[in-house]
Short mmCIF file of N, CA and C in Angstrom, two decimals:
data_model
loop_
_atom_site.label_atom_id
_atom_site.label_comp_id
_atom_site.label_asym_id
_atom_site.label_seq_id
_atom_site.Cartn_x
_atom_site.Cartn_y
_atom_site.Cartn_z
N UNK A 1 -21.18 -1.82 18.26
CA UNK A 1 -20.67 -1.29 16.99
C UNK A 1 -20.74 -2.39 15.93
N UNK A 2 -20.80 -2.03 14.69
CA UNK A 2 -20.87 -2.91 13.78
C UNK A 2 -19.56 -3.78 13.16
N UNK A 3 -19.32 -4.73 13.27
CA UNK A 3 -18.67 -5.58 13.24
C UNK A 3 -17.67 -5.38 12.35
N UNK A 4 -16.00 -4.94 12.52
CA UNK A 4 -15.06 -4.76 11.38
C UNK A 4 -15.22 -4.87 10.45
N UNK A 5 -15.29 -6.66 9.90
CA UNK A 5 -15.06 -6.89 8.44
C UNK A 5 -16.25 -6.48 7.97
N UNK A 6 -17.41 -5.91 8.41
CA UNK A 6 -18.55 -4.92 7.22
C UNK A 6 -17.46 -3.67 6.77
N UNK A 7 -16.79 -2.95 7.70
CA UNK A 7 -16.22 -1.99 6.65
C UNK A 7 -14.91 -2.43 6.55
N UNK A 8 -14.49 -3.39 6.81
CA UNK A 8 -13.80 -3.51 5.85
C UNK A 8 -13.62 -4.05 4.46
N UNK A 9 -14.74 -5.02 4.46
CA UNK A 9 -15.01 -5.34 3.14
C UNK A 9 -15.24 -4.13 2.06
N UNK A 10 -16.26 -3.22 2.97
CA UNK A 10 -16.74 -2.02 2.09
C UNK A 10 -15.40 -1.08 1.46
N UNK A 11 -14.36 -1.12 2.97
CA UNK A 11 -12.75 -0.52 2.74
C UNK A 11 -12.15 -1.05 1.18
N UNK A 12 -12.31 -2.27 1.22
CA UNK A 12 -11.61 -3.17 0.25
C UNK A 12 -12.55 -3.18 -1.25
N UNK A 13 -13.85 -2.96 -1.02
CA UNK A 13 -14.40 -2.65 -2.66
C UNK A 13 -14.34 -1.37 -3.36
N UNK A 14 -14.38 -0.11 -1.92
CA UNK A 14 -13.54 1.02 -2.47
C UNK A 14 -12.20 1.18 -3.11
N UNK A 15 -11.08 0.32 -2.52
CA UNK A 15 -10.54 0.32 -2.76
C UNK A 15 -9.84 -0.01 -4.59
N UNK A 16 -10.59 -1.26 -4.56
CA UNK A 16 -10.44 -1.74 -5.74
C UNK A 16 -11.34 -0.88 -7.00
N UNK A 17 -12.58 -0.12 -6.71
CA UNK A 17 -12.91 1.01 -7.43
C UNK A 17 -12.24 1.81 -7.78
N UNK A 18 -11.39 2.79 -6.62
CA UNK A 18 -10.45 3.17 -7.01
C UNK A 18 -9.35 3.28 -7.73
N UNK A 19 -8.78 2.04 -7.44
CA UNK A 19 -7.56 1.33 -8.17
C UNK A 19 -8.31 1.39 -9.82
N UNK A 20 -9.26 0.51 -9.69
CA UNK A 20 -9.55 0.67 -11.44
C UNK A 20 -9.53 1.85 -12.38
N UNK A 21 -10.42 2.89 -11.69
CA UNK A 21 -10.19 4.26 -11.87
C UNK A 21 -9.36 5.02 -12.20
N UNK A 22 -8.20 4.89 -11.40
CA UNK A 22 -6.58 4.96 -12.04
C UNK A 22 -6.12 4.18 -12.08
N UNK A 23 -6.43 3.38 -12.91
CA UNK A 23 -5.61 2.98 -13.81
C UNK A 23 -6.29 2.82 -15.41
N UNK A 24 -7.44 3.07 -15.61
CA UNK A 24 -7.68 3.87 -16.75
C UNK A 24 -7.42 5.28 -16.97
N UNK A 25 -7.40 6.36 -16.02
CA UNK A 25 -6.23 7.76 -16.39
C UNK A 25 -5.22 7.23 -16.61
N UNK A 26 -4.73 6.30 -16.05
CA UNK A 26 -3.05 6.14 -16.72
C UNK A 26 -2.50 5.73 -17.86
N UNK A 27 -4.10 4.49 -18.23
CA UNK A 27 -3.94 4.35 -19.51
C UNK A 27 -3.91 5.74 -20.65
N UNK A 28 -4.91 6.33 -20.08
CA UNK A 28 -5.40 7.94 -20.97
C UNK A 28 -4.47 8.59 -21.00
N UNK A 29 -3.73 8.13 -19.59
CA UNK A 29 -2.03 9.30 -19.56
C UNK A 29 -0.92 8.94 -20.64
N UNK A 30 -0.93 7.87 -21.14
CA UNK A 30 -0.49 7.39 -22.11
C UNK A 30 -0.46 7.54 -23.33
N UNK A 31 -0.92 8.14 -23.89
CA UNK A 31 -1.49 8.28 -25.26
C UNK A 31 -0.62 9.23 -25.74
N UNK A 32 0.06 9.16 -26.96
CA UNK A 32 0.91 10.13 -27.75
C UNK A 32 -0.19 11.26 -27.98
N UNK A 33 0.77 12.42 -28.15
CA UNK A 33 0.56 13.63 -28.51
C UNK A 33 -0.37 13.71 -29.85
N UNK A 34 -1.02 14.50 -30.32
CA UNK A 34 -1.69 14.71 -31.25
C UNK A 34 -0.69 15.44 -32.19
N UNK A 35 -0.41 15.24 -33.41
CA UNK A 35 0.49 15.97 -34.17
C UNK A 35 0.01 18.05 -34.65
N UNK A 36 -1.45 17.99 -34.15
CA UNK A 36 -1.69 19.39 -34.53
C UNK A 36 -1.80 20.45 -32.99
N UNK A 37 -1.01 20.95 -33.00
CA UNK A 37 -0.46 22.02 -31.59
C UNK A 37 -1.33 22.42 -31.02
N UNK A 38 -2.71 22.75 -31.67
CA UNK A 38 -4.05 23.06 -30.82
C UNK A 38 -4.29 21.94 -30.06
N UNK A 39 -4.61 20.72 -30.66
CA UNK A 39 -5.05 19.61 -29.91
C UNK A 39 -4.24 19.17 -28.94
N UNK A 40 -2.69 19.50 -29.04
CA UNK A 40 -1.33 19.20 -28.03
C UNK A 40 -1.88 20.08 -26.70
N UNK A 41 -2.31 21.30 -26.78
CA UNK A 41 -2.41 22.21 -26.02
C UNK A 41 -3.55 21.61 -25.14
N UNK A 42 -4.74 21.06 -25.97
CA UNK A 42 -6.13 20.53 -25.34
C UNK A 42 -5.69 19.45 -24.69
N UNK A 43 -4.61 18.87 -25.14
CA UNK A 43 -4.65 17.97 -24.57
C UNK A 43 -3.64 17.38 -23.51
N UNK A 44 -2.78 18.26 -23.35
CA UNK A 44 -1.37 18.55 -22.10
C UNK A 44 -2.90 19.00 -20.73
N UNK A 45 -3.86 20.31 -21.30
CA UNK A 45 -4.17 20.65 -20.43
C UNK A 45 -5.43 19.53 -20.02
N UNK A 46 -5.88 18.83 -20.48
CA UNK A 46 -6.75 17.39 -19.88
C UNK A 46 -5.89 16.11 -19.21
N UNK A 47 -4.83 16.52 -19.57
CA UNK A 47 -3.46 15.68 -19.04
C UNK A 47 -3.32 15.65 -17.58
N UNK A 48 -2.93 17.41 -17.13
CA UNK A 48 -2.58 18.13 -15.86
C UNK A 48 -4.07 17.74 -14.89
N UNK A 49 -5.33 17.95 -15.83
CA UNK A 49 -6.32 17.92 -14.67
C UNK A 49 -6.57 16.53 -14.29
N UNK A 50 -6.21 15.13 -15.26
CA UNK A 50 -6.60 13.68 -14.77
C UNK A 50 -5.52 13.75 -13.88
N UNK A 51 -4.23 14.24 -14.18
CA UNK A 51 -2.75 14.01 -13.01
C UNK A 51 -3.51 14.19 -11.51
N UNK A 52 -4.54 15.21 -11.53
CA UNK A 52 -4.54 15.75 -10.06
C UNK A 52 -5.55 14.78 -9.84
N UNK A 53 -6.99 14.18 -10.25
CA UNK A 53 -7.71 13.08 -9.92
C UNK A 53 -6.84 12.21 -10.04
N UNK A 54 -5.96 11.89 -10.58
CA UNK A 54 -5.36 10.59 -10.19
C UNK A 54 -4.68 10.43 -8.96
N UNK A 55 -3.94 11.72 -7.97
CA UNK A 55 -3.29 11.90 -7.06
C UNK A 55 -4.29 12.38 -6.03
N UNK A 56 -5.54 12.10 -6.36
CA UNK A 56 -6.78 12.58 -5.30
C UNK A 56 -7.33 10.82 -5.01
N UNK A 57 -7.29 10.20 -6.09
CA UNK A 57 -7.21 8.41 -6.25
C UNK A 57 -6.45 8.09 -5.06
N UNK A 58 -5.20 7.89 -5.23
CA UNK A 58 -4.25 7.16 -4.95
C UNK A 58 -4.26 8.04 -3.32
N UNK A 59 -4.24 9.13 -2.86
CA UNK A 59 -4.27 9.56 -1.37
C UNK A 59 -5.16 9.33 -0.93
N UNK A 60 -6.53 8.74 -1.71
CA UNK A 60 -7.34 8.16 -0.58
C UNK A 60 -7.37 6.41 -0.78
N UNK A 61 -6.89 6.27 -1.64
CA UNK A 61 -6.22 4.90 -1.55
C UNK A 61 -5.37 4.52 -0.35
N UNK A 62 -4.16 5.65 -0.01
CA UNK A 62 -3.29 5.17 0.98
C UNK A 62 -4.34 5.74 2.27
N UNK A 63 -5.17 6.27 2.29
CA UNK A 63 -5.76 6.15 3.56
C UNK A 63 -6.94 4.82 3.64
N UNK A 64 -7.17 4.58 2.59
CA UNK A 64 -7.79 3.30 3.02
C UNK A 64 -6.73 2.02 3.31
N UNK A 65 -5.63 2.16 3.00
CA UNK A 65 -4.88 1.15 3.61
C UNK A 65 -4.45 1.39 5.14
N UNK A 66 -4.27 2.65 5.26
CA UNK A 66 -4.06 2.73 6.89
C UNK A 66 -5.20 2.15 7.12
N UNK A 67 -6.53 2.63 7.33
CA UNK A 67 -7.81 2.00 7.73
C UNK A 67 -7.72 1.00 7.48
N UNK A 68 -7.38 -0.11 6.38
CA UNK A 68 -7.14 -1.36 6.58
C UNK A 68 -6.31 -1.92 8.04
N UNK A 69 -5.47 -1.14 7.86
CA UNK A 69 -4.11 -2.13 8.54
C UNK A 69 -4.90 -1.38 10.26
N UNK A 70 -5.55 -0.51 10.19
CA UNK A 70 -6.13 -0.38 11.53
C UNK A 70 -7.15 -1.22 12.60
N UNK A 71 -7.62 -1.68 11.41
CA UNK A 71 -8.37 -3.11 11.39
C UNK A 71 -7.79 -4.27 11.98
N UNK A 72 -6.63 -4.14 10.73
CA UNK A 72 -5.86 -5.84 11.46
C UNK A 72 -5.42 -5.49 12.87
N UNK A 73 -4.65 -4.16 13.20
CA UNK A 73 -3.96 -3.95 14.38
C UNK A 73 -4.92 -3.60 15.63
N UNK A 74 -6.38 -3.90 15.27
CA UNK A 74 -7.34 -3.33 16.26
C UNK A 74 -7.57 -2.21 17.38
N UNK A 75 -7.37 -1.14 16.22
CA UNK A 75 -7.13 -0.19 16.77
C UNK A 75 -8.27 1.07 15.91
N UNK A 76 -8.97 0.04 14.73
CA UNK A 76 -10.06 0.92 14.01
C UNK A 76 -11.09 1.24 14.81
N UNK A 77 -11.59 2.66 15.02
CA UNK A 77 -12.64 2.96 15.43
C UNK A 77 -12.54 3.64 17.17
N UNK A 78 -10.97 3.76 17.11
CA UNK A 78 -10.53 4.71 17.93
C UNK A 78 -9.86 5.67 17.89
N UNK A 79 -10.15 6.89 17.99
CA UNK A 79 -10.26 8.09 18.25
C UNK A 79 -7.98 7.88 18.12
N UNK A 80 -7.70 8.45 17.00
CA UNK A 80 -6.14 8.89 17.22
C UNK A 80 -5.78 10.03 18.14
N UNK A 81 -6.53 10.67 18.38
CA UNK A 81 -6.24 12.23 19.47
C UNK A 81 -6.80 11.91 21.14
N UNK A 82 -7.40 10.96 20.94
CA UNK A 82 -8.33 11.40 22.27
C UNK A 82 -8.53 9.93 23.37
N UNK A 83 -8.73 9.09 21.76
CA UNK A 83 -8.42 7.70 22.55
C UNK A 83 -9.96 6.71 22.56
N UNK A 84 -11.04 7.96 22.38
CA UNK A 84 -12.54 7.37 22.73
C UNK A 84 -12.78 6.66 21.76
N UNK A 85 -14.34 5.83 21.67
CA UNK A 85 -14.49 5.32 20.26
C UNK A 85 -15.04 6.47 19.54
N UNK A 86 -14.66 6.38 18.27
CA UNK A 86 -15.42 6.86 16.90
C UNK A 86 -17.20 6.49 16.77
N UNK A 87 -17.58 7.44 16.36
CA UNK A 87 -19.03 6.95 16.35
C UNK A 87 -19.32 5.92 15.37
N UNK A 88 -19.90 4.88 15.30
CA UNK A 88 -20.24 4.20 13.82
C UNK A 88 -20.95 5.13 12.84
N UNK A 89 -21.70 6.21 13.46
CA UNK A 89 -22.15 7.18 12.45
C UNK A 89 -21.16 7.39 11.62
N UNK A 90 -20.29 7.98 12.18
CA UNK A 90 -18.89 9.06 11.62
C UNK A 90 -18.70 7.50 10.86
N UNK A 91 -18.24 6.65 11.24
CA UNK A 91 -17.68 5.58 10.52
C UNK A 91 -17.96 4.98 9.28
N UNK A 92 -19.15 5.39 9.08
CA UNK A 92 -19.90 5.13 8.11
C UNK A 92 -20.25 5.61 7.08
N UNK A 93 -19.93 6.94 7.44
CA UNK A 93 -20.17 8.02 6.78
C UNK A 93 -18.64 8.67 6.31
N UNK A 94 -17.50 8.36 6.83
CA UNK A 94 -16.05 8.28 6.26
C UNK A 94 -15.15 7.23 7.09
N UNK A 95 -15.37 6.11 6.34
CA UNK A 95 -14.78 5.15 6.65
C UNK A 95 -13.36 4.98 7.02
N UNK A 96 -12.66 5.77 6.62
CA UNK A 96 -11.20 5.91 7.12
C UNK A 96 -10.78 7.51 8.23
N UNK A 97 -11.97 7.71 8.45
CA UNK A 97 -11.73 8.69 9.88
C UNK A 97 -10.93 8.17 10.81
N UNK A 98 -10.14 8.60 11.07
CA UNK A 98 -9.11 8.83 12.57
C UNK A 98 -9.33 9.41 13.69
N UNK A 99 -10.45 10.76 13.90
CA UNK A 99 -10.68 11.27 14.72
C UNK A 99 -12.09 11.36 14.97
N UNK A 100 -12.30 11.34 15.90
CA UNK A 100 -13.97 11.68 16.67
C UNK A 100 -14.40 12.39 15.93
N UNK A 101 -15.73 12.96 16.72
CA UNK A 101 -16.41 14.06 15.93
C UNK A 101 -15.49 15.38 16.69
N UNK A 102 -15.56 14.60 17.80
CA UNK A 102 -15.42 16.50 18.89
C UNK A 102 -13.52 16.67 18.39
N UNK A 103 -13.15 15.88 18.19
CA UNK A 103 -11.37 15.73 18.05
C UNK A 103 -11.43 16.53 16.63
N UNK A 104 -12.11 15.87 15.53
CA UNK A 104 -12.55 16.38 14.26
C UNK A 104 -12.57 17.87 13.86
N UNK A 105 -13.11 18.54 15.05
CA UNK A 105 -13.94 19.85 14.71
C UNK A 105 -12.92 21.03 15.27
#
């Protein structure tokens, strides 16, 4: 299998993509109201839809920290249900998988 710190490094530049990501919505979340009620309206409702990418951010944020800390506790790249290893395919292809393919499905 391919050697931890490759994904985890890869874990850790996602990560910090992420992080940047929101935290420019949050800056955007910031921004006073527009004083004309149409644009309030346009813009509550561009509000609600960054809220939900930002909370689509940050939950795969906290799963890349489990996958981090699975790493340190050497326990990445085994199967949470079943116990086997994870394929490096699967691994590679979603780096913070928990379950096999066959556990997966």
């Amino acid at each position: 299998m391919t050697d931890n710190a490759e994904f985890a490094a890869a874990l850790k530049a996602r990560f910090k993509d992420l992080l940047d990501r929101a935290e420019i919505i949050e800056d955007d979340l910031r921004h006073p109201l527009d004083a004309d009620f149409s644009e309030q309206a346009i813009d509550l409702a561009d509000d609600e839809a960054l809220e939900g990418v930002d909370e689509a951010l940050r939950a795969e944020m906290t799963q890349i920290g489990y996958a981090l800390a699975r790493i340190e506790n050497g326990t990445y790249g085994t199967c949470a249900r079943c116990g086997k290893d994870i394929g490096e395919k699967r691994l590679k292809a979603r780096p913070i998988a928990t379950r096999c393919i066959a556990c997966a499905s």
